[in-house]
Amino acid sequence: MYSYTDFDKSFLASRNAQFRTQVERRIAGHLTEDEFKPLRLMNGVYLQLHAYMLRVAIPYGTLNSSQMKMLAHLADKYDKGYGHFTTRQNIQYNWPELRDIPDMLDDLGTVEMHATQTSGNTIRNVTADHFAGASADEIADPRPVAELIRQWSTDHPEFQFLPRKFKVAVTGSESDRAVTRAHDIGLRMVERDGVAGFEVIVGGGLGRTPMLGKVIADFLPREDLLPYLEAIVSVYNLLGRRDNKYKARIKITVHENGLEKIRDLVNERFVEIKARFSGIDQEVFKTIQAQFAPPSFKEGDTAIFEKSRASDPVFRAWSDTNLHAHRADGYDIVTVSIKKHGATPGDVTADQMRVLADIAARFGHDELRISHEQNVILPHVHKSDLPEVHCILKANGLGTANIGLISDIIACPGMDYCALATARSIPIAQQIATRFDELKLEHEVGDLKIKISGCINACGHHHVAHIGILGLDRAGVESYQITLGGDHTETAAIGERAGPGFSSDDIIPAIERLIAAYLALRKAQDETFIETYRRLGLTPFKAALYPESAEQSHAA
Amino acid sequence: MPRSFTPKVITANALLKGDVVYLTNADTWTRNLSDAVLLTDEADADLRLLQATAQTDVVVGAYLVDMQSGPSGPEPLYFREAFRRKGPSNYAHGKQEQF
């Protein structure tokens, strides 16, 4: 993992000290709210429905055990004993008081963490594949690249007042677990003739105008990355619209100007910028890369893993769903489900955070990851340790065996917390998970992604869900609209709207009808929901969702 | 005939704690909606909002919101304000802990 240099430490300390005086001036009445708001947002502080909210960056989702323990400490000392992991690999605290936030930031600084640029019209926390550095299908570890981008973008003087927020994601694997096609810039690490480079995708995004990113450069040599990114963002900074907030993201800039024009402008700008980088970025990159060397993997007998699978059906079920192939022999990647049936997706108590930190320290080479799917990853666990790890997880409410299944739902905070929301998300997720657990159907249903957003801004990624749910306010009543057929992976697709919305009472039965239709329609047990949907299209699913109108059209 | 005016309450978030507050008849702030003043005259509501907004050292983001008169004071007409009055639905946090 990356360790802060003296420069990083003093930069963060002075930034935190600056914010502390800004808070003091606001409280003393020397700053108005209009003056203070952009300053607090730059430091991750929102004012939500019931309280302030602090969004802490977890750069590229990577944490060590002492950092996780610090997150637990913040939850206990300044919040209500828990934190919420988000779809951008961050953590949010829902109940801090304004006076305490500078202390929270100082506490975070002691473990080399911050909340800088987790909001505002800047380059936000860079996200990456949550299996980075561990997955068997990886070409290269994307985290050194993400760290380089974090350093370059933090307090970048040209990019503090962009037309709108700007999100970058990096993957080093063929399987896209970082949703690169739905980011302002998506980077896919690729190789051509043995040379490492990037496929650069630009102009993706969800929100009210969902768009998949377009390839602006199919092969960018690795050493050109920062000047090329700087060229893209500076072209956007000048060309992006500032007259209308809803048309200000780079996806609209690309859409309105056309990819060719943007590419030409970026290439022109790149030529101007490139020489200025003088290779210093590559020297920095080398020192970063050295700090992401793989841990020294142990060798050992894995017989106990097989033995436990044979003797313990609960362990077997968990290891069937929550493990992923590791690049090292004898190792697995563990996804710890933060989606216990009926619980709030992404919420972890301080005690659970400490348990996860201890497991990482004892069994996981001191590494943890947060996924955009709001789960926690132990990226390096030897198979011989898995039975004990599972036992500890299970004892602490973290043993749910549901990764990739119907109850592994992404849900934004929605109107239970968020000032922008138009409907609640969390209770819908809780009810779907509880219902399918009661029906004992989720393993039968198999691979399925449900994602729920409580407003059109789509923090819950509903557009790229197999079943997306969007909560809206229809004349003062919560209404839930379903989209079908979205895909967040390397075969990314935006889902199709199924029809009119459902009330909060009707949405769960509607999902049940949809699942019943899938089970009846699938060709074989191993045909997944999305495969069935792609084969048959919207029509039969629409008929299941709206049986009355289907009957009417049949009669007519 | 003057056009009908839906009664309103002035609400905001407290500067220090960030929680939901309502304007009382004495131009102070309460955390309990029952103690809020229900404004039935549009001109009065607009004036009171201006005065409330000026209290920048106490509250943030004051606005007028539609309410109806109930047995124990003003009651929200829409679900967003009902959640602001009560707190989130996934935990018994927020105002539901106090009232």
XYZ file of C-alpha atoms in Angstrom:
655
model
C 0.000 0.000 0.000
C 1.027 3.578 -0.521
C 2.569 5.347 2.492
C 2.427 9.105 2.788
C 5.625 11.078 2.262
C 6.503 13.997 4.535
C 5.104 16.249 1.807
C 1.764 14.385 1.831
C 1.575 14.575 5.620
C 2.268 18.276 5.839
C -0.059 19.013 2.904
C -2.919 17.202 4.614
C -2.189 18.752 8.010
C -2.213 22.263 6.575
C -5.366 21.559 4.592
C -7.084 20.294 7.741
C -5.881 23.296 9.739
C -7.244 25.571 7.021
C -10.638 23.875 7.169
C -10.665 24.087 10.961
C -10.371 27.872 10.772
C -13.052 27.981 8.074
C -15.435 26.090 10.386
C -14.565 28.411 13.259
C -15.206 31.463 11.079
C -18.559 30.054 9.970
C -19.612 29.397 13.566
C -18.443 32.853 14.632
C -20.529 34.384 11.851
C -17.582 35.688 9.791
C -18.482 33.487 6.828
C -21.986 33.256 5.403
C -23.400 29.859 4.433
C -23.003 30.805 0.764
C -19.317 31.447 1.359
C -18.840 28.382 3.538
C -20.725 25.825 1.444
C -18.129 25.380 -1.354
C -15.388 25.168 1.296
C -17.152 22.456 3.284
C -18.020 20.501 0.146
C -14.344 20.462 -0.917
C -13.729 18.717 2.389
C -16.528 16.186 2.093
C -19.085 17.864 4.380
C -22.721 17.840 3.271
C -25.824 19.032 5.067
C -28.392 16.268 4.643
C -31.991 15.779 5.770
C -31.384 15.159 9.474
C -27.768 16.146 10.065
C -24.387 16.893 8.556
C -22.759 14.065 6.644
C -19.030 13.488 6.256
C -17.874 11.533 3.220
C -14.416 10.073 3.727
C -12.396 8.963 0.703
C -11.138 5.416 0.551
C -8.839 5.853 -2.452
C -9.420 3.010 -4.934
C -11.226 1.194 -2.127
C -8.015 0.089 -0.392
C -7.595 0.079 3.394
C -5.287 -1.489 5.945
C -6.373 -2.690 9.376
C -5.303 0.428 11.261
C -7.279 2.575 8.843
C -10.364 0.387 9.298
C -9.943 0.675 13.067
C -9.830 4.445 12.714
C -13.097 4.344 10.754
C -14.558 2.386 13.696
C -13.196 4.969 16.133
C -14.878 7.799 14.197
C -18.162 5.869 14.145
C -18.058 5.436 17.926
C -16.753 8.826 18.949
C -18.506 11.192 16.536
C -21.396 9.229 15.053
C -23.973 6.647 16.122
C -21.684 3.625 16.073
C -21.770 2.791 12.382
C -20.715 3.961 8.928
C -22.130 3.540 5.429
C -20.010 2.251 2.525
C -20.997 3.862 -0.752
C -21.066 2.986 -4.433
C -17.910 5.031 -4.946
C -15.871 3.034 -2.434
C -16.174 5.809 0.164
C -17.564 5.758 3.696
C -20.190 8.190 4.935
C -20.981 9.202 8.490
C -24.583 10.320 8.815
C -24.633 12.134 12.174
C -21.550 14.259 12.888
C -21.854 17.734 14.362
C -20.165 20.629 12.597
C -17.805 21.420 15.464
C -16.474 17.850 15.534
C -15.646 17.520 11.851
C -12.188 19.182 12.006
C -11.264 16.699 14.770
C -12.536 13.826 12.623
C -10.326 14.993 9.757
C -7.297 15.246 12.056
C -7.979 11.730 13.369
C -8.181 10.460 9.786
C -4.889 12.206 9.002
C -3.111 10.063 11.611
C -3.801 6.999 9.444
C -3.170 8.774 6.132
C -6.797 9.273 5.177
C -8.775 12.334 4.156
C -12.092 13.659 2.861
C -10.545 15.963 0.270
C -12.437 16.243 -3.019
C -15.129 13.772 -2.022
C -17.582 16.432 -3.144
C -17.669 19.619 -5.197
C -16.963 20.210 -8.868
C -13.534 18.609 -8.788
C -11.930 15.307 -9.692
C -13.418 12.953 -7.111
C -12.017 9.912 -5.346
C -10.515 7.615 -7.995
C -12.093 4.175 -7.916
C -10.672 0.846 -9.056
C -11.413 -2.837 -9.350
C -11.966 -4.057 -5.787
C -10.108 -7.282 -6.607
C -7.031 -5.299 -7.714
C -3.726 -6.979 -7.028
C -5.438 -10.256 -6.229
C -7.630 -11.435 -9.089
C -6.510 -14.334 -11.247
C -7.693 -12.596 -14.439
C -5.698 -9.401 -13.915
C -3.275 -7.934 -16.471
C -1.825 -5.401 -14.033
C -2.646 -3.902 -10.633
C -4.608 -0.686 -11.278
C -3.938 0.795 -7.825
C -0.532 2.394 -8.522
C -2.154 4.160 -11.492
C -5.098 5.209 -9.328
C -2.717 6.523 -6.660
C -0.784 8.498 -9.295
C -4.085 10.026 -10.448
C -5.062 10.768 -6.835
C -1.827 12.693 -6.284
C -2.076 14.535 -9.592
C -5.733 15.501 -9.136
C -5.597 16.471 -5.438
C -5.683 20.256 -5.216
C -4.797 20.486 -8.932
C -4.982 24.277 -9.373
C -6.577 24.126 -12.829
C -9.313 21.704 -11.832
C -10.824 23.052 -8.601
C -13.772 24.715 -10.364
C -14.782 22.353 -13.142
C -18.212 22.746 -14.769
C -19.328 19.733 -12.703
C -17.958 16.802 -10.699
C -15.557 14.443 -12.457
C -15.165 10.746 -11.740
C -12.376 8.420 -12.850
C -12.281 4.608 -12.564
C -9.453 2.200 -13.406
C -9.449 -1.522 -14.065
C -6.515 -3.795 -14.747
C -8.596 -6.772 -15.713
C -10.630 -8.008 -18.679
C -13.617 -8.424 -16.369
C -14.760 -4.918 -15.600
C -15.620 -4.695 -11.910
C -15.048 -0.926 -11.774
C -17.958 0.134 -14.047
C -15.489 2.026 -16.266
C -18.104 2.667 -18.974
C -20.209 4.732 -16.568
C -17.457 7.167 -15.529
C -16.383 10.553 -16.862
C -13.104 8.804 -17.656
C -12.725 5.041 -17.549
C -9.286 3.494 -17.897
C -8.750 -0.127 -18.909
C -5.188 -1.372 -18.618
C -4.332 -3.255 -21.794
C -1.294 -4.702 -23.520
C -0.360 -4.387 -27.163
C 2.604 -6.328 -28.534
C 3.885 -6.759 -25.006
C 3.700 -3.012 -24.282
C 1.524 -1.798 -21.423
C -0.974 0.961 -22.029
C -4.548 2.081 -21.550
C -7.791 2.055 -23.393
C -9.244 5.457 -22.495
C -13.029 5.774 -22.301
C -14.642 9.170 -21.974
C -18.109 10.599 -21.418
C -19.851 7.825 -19.540
C -22.216 8.548 -16.688
C -25.550 7.653 -15.155
C -27.841 10.292 -13.637
C -30.737 11.821 -15.547
C -29.055 11.276 -18.928
C -27.405 7.853 -18.741
C -24.668 7.293 -21.314
C -21.999 4.676 -21.829
C -18.506 6.050 -22.316
C -16.862 6.096 -25.726
C -13.324 5.037 -26.543
C -11.306 8.196 -27.164
C -7.957 6.380 -27.339
C -7.775 2.649 -27.952
C -4.135 2.434 -26.928
C -2.423 5.108 -24.893
C 1.173 4.329 -23.880
C 1.414 4.130 -20.106
C 3.855 7.040 -19.797
C 1.414 9.373 -21.570
C -1.342 8.874 -19.022
C -1.158 12.024 -16.900
C -0.612 14.505 -19.760
C -3.455 12.828 -21.660
C -5.804 12.976 -18.656
C -4.823 16.594 -18.114
C -5.595 17.294 -21.764
C -9.066 15.729 -21.486
C -9.965 17.548 -18.286
C -8.639 20.906 -19.540
C -10.619 20.602 -22.785
C -13.701 19.795 -20.716
C -12.953 22.639 -18.295
C -13.190 25.165 -21.136
C -15.807 23.508 -23.318
C -18.136 22.015 -20.703
C -21.383 23.894 -20.170
C -21.753 26.097 -17.131
C -25.176 27.495 -18.041
C -27.138 24.418 -17.015
C -26.160 22.089 -14.166
C -27.949 19.193 -15.851
C -25.925 19.557 -19.028
C -22.572 20.212 -17.389
C -21.057 16.720 -17.156
C -18.493 15.681 -19.771
C -20.936 13.084 -21.162
C -23.024 16.000 -22.476
C -19.907 17.831 -23.760
C -18.921 14.713 -25.719
C -22.482 14.134 -26.884
C -23.038 17.726 -28.072
C -19.641 18.251 -29.682
C -19.077 14.759 -30.993
C -16.270 12.377 -30.074
C -14.147 13.360 -33.116
C -14.022 17.033 -32.187
C -13.230 16.237 -28.550
C -10.502 13.815 -29.643
C -8.924 16.454 -31.917
C -8.983 19.080 -29.178
C -7.541 16.648 -26.654
C -4.757 15.639 -29.035
C -3.870 19.291 -29.694
C -3.810 20.046 -26.006
C -1.843 16.870 -25.279
C 0.982 18.006 -27.586
C 1.189 21.308 -25.703
C 1.183 19.675 -22.284
C 3.268 16.565 -22.786
C 6.701 18.220 -22.705
C 5.930 19.926 -19.400
C 5.696 16.632 -17.580
C 9.415 16.036 -18.231
C 9.300 12.485 -16.902
C 8.810 13.476 -13.262
C 5.441 11.717 -13.279
C 7.149 8.491 -14.309
C 9.662 8.767 -11.462
C 6.816 9.314 -9.009
C 4.950 6.407 -10.561
C 7.924 4.077 -10.024
C 8.107 4.909 -6.330
C 4.357 4.395 -5.992
C 4.471 1.114 -7.872
C 7.188 -0.266 -5.595
C 4.840 0.190 -2.642
C 2.186 -2.006 -4.213
C 4.416 -5.060 -4.463
C 2.361 -8.193 -3.803
C 2.526 -9.557 -0.246
C 4.693 -12.620 0.359
C 2.107 -15.312 -0.136
C 2.465 -18.343 2.091
C 2.428 -21.916 0.964
C 0.493 -24.487 2.856
C -1.810 -27.448 2.873
C -5.374 -26.623 1.855
C -6.894 -29.935 2.967
C -8.785 -28.347 5.857
C -10.645 -26.158 3.359
C -11.965 -29.179 1.458
C -12.650 -31.023 4.692
C -14.699 -28.101 6.043
C -16.613 -27.864 2.798
C -17.503 -31.525 3.032
C -18.529 -31.432 6.697
C -20.132 -27.987 7.090
C -22.963 -27.108 4.688
C -23.078 -23.494 5.910
C -19.398 -23.049 5.130
C -19.864 -24.763 1.781
C -22.746 -22.446 0.818
C -20.697 -19.412 1.833
C -17.591 -20.566 -0.011
C -19.715 -21.219 -3.116
C -20.947 -17.622 -3.286
C -18.444 -15.401 -1.469
C -15.075 -16.577 -2.843
C -13.316 -15.576 -6.048
C -10.266 -17.053 -7.794
C -6.955 -15.584 -6.600
C -3.790 -15.253 -8.650
C -1.717 -17.061 -5.999
C -1.936 -20.810 -5.466
C -3.836 -21.776 -2.349
C -5.424 -18.340 -1.944
C -8.921 -16.982 -2.420
C -10.459 -13.518 -2.499
C -13.185 -13.240 0.145
C -16.140 -10.942 -0.318
C -17.711 -10.219 3.053
C -21.381 -9.516 2.505
C -22.602 -6.235 3.999
C -26.093 -7.266 2.863
C -27.404 -9.421 5.675
C -31.068 -10.077 4.888
C -33.144 -7.188 6.184
C -30.149 -4.974 7.048
C -29.183 -1.699 5.384
C -26.892 -2.339 2.377
C -23.394 -1.008 3.088
C -23.878 -0.261 6.799
C -21.219 -1.635 9.150
C -21.082 -1.148 12.904
C -17.910 -0.008 14.624
C -17.567 -3.443 16.244
C -17.860 -5.143 12.862
C -15.219 -2.797 11.445
C -12.847 -3.862 14.218
C -13.591 -7.527 13.553
C -12.836 -7.008 9.860
C -9.617 -5.153 10.722
C -8.518 -7.982 13.021
C -9.244 -10.633 10.399
C -7.266 -8.641 7.827
C -4.326 -8.330 10.235
C -4.365 -12.001 11.258
C -5.307 -13.747 8.029
C -5.334 -11.227 5.174
C -1.862 -9.638 4.779
C -3.358 -6.541 6.437
C -5.439 -5.600 3.407
C -9.106 -4.734 2.988
C -11.085 -3.359 0.092
C -14.449 -1.671 -0.237
C -16.370 -2.563 -3.381
C -18.662 -0.243 -5.306
C -21.239 -2.939 -4.606
C -21.038 -1.916 -0.930
C -19.310 -5.036 0.337
C -15.960 -5.497 2.079
C -13.243 -7.566 0.451
C -10.431 -9.522 2.099
C -8.270 -9.758 -1.015
C -5.678 -12.305 0.139
C -6.788 -15.173 2.366
C -5.129 -18.588 2.290
C -7.629 -21.413 1.856
C -6.460 -23.091 5.060
C -7.589 -20.008 7.025
C -11.010 -19.740 5.411
C -12.918 -21.992 7.869
C -11.719 -19.892 10.815
C -12.329 -16.611 8.965
C -15.855 -17.747 8.140
C -16.462 -18.752 11.735
C -15.455 -15.281 12.991
C -17.493 -13.523 10.307
C -20.547 -15.640 11.094
C -20.293 -14.879 14.808
C -20.355 -11.165 14.020
C -23.270 -10.984 11.622
C -20.966 -10.905 8.598
C -21.348 -14.461 7.325
C -24.209 -13.999 4.848
C -23.736 -16.205 1.780
C -25.370 -14.076 -0.897
C -22.732 -12.410 -3.089
C -24.078 -11.866 -6.597
C -27.565 -13.028 -5.592
C -30.892 -11.214 -5.414
C -30.299 -9.903 -1.867
C -26.827 -8.503 -2.697
C -28.495 -5.201 -3.567
C -26.886 -1.823 -4.157
C -28.977 0.909 -2.547
C -28.212 4.584 -2.148
C -29.174 6.230 1.177
C -32.346 7.611 -0.458
C -34.831 9.749 1.387
C -33.955 8.226 4.715
C -30.880 10.500 4.689
C -30.239 12.318 1.426
C -31.437 15.875 0.845
C -31.666 15.274 -2.920
C -33.695 12.059 -2.776
C -37.241 11.809 -4.077
C -38.075 8.458 -2.434
C -36.608 5.911 -0.038
C -34.262 3.164 -1.251
C -33.173 1.347 1.908
C -36.570 -0.091 2.955
C -37.132 -1.419 -0.574
C -33.777 -3.232 -0.468
C -34.559 -4.563 3.008
C -37.955 -5.867 1.930
C -36.704 -7.552 -1.261
C -33.900 -9.298 0.635
C -36.212 -10.382 3.447
C -38.921 -11.599 1.081
C -36.674 -13.777 -1.086
C -34.968 -15.139 2.012
C -38.405 -16.183 3.330
C -39.223 -17.795 0.004
C -35.831 -19.606 0.113
C -35.549 -18.779 -3.562
C -32.368 -16.801 -3.919
C -30.007 -19.664 -4.710
C -32.566 -21.027 -7.154
C -32.740 -17.613 -8.869
C -28.957 -17.351 -9.000
C -26.905 -14.526 -10.473
C -28.874 -11.285 -10.356
C -28.060 -7.629 -9.829
C -30.722 -5.387 -8.308
C -29.696 -1.760 -7.843
C -31.875 0.939 -6.287
C -31.591 4.726 -6.530
C -33.761 7.125 -4.557
C -33.585 9.830 -7.211
C -32.662 10.485 -10.789
C -29.014 11.177 -9.904
C -28.562 7.389 -9.854
C -26.026 6.939 -7.039
C -27.531 3.458 -6.741
C -26.492 2.649 -10.376
C -30.032 1.505 -11.282
C -29.437 2.087 -15.016
C -26.798 -0.672 -15.136
C -28.712 -3.208 -13.036
C -30.298 -6.362 -14.365
C -33.308 -5.073 -12.439
C -33.047 -1.371 -11.689
C -35.399 0.453 -9.339
C -35.702 4.227 -9.361
C -37.663 5.937 -6.595
C -39.549 9.070 -7.580
C -41.995 11.488 -6.009
C -45.269 11.330 -7.904
C -47.656 13.970 -6.527
C -46.363 13.552 -2.991
C -46.311 9.744 -3.055
C -43.286 7.451 -3.443
C -43.331 5.716 -6.818
C -40.848 3.103 -8.047
C -39.944 2.719 -11.702
C -38.362 -0.505 -12.971
C -35.666 -0.753 -15.652
C -34.560 -4.088 -17.045
C -31.519 -5.445 -18.846
C -28.799 -3.097 -17.642
C -25.252 -4.386 -17.232
C -22.345 -2.805 -15.299
C -19.548 -5.044 -16.607
C -17.371 -5.129 -19.748
C -20.587 -5.807 -21.688
C -22.124 -2.623 -20.245
C -25.675 -1.680 -21.162
C -28.250 0.840 -19.994
C -31.469 -0.786 -18.836
C -34.796 -0.304 -20.568
C -37.737 1.280 -18.733
C -40.430 -1.339 -18.210
C -43.447 0.945 -17.796
C -45.350 2.957 -15.194
C -44.085 3.048 -11.624
C -45.295 1.037 -8.626
C -46.254 2.272 -5.167
C -44.113 1.258 -2.210
C -46.731 -1.411 -1.389
C -46.782 -2.801 -4.925
C -43.070 -2.827 -5.778
C -42.144 -6.021 -3.881
C -44.994 -8.097 -5.426
C -43.956 -6.682 -8.823
C -40.378 -7.927 -8.305
C -41.793 -11.306 -7.255
C -43.826 -11.549 -10.478
C -40.734 -10.646 -12.466
C -38.686 -13.389 -10.809
C -41.489 -15.935 -11.219
C -41.601 -15.073 -14.926
C -37.841 -15.537 -15.233
C -37.965 -18.929 -13.509
C -40.734 -20.024 -15.875
C -39.020 -18.637 -18.970
C -35.405 -19.725 -18.534
C -34.201 -22.476 -20.834
C -32.174 -24.231 -18.202
C -31.234 -23.722 -14.587
C -27.912 -22.197 -15.576
C -29.418 -19.548 -17.846
C -29.146 -16.396 -15.750
C -31.757 -13.651 -15.539
C -29.789 -11.340 -17.825
C -29.235 -14.127 -20.383
C -32.955 -14.904 -20.437
C -33.719 -11.204 -20.769
C -31.296 -10.835 -23.678
C -32.784 -13.859 -25.423
C -36.439 -12.831 -25.020
C -36.397 -9.052 -24.635
C -38.679 -6.859 -22.572
C -42.103 -8.165 -23.693
C -42.616 -11.272 -21.506
C -41.228 -9.490 -18.452
C -43.445 -6.508 -19.084
C -46.438 -8.851 -19.266
C -45.462 -10.248 -15.861
C -45.092 -6.782 -14.367
C -48.396 -5.476 -15.752
C -50.709 -8.519 -15.926
C -53.869 -6.394 -16.265
C -52.723 -4.478 -19.331
C -51.362 -7.718 -20.817
C -54.804 -9.310 -20.406
C -56.502 -6.297 -21.959
C -54.306 -6.294 -25.039
C -54.813 -10.061 -25.304
C -58.609 -9.616 -25.207
C -58.501 -6.851 -27.810
C -61.400 36.964 -3.686
C -57.807 36.342 -2.626
C -56.355 33.096 -3.949
C -56.203 30.306 -1.403
C -52.993 29.931 0.551
C -51.842 26.563 1.887
C -50.690 27.098 5.494
C -46.938 26.913 5.938
C -44.224 26.348 8.482
C -40.697 27.716 8.249
C -38.105 25.001 8.636
C -34.303 24.830 8.401
C -31.330 22.854 9.719
C -29.503 23.994 12.854
C -26.048 25.350 12.085
C -24.113 23.399 14.721
C -25.969 20.101 14.972
C -27.415 20.044 11.481
C -30.762 18.714 12.691
C -34.227 19.868 11.619
C -35.668 22.951 13.314
C -38.908 24.930 12.941
C -39.713 28.577 13.549
C -41.939 29.371 16.533
C -44.333 32.261 16.987
C -41.642 34.051 19.009
C -39.202 33.829 16.043
C -37.093 31.302 17.945
C -36.367 27.762 16.744
C -37.820 24.523 18.048
C -36.908 20.911 17.312
C -40.513 19.837 17.801
C -42.919 20.483 14.930
C -45.842 20.712 17.371
C -44.343 23.927 18.719
C -43.933 25.538 15.296
C -46.037 28.453 14.145
C -48.462 27.663 11.323
C -48.495 30.662 8.993
C -51.795 31.231 7.244
C -51.131 34.579 5.581
C -48.879 34.695 2.534
C -47.413 38.159 3.116
C -46.689 37.298 6.740
C -45.070 33.997 5.701
C -42.815 35.749 3.176
C -41.734 38.359 5.712
C -41.091 35.772 8.431
C -39.021 33.727 5.971
C -36.835 36.759 5.217
C -36.281 37.301 8.925
C -35.609 33.597 9.507
C -33.126 33.422 6.626
C -31.239 36.330 8.188
C -30.509 34.219 11.288
C -27.443 32.758 9.579
C -25.581 32.221 12.836
C -28.284 29.808 14.029
C -29.749 28.010 11.006
C -28.959 26.968 7.443
C -31.267 26.819 4.428
C -34.565 28.131 5.836
C -37.598 27.509 3.630
C -41.386 27.532 3.700
C -43.143 24.190 3.598
C -46.803 23.267 3.221
C -48.421 21.938 6.398
C -51.902 21.328 7.718
C -53.356 22.000 11.126
C -53.666 18.898 13.302
C -54.798 18.134 16.857
C -51.294 18.690 18.252
C -50.046 21.437 15.956
C -48.843 21.535 12.347
C -48.600 18.278 10.402
C -46.665 17.572 7.178
C -48.614 17.262 3.935
C -45.830 15.431 2.106
C -43.654 12.452 2.971
C -40.330 14.295 2.744
C -41.316 16.523 5.660
C -42.740 13.534 7.503
C -39.265 11.921 7.358
C -37.595 15.161 8.411
C -39.916 15.284 11.420
C -39.378 11.657 12.374
C -35.927 10.493 11.222
C -34.803 7.637 8.965
C -36.853 4.454 8.634
C -33.981 1.954 8.954
C -32.941 2.884 12.515
C -34.722 4.647 15.386
C -32.329 7.586 15.054
C -32.995 11.299 14.757
C -36.090 12.999 16.124
C -37.947 9.753 16.821
C -35.386 9.193 19.604
C -36.487 12.450 21.286
C -40.204 12.796 20.587
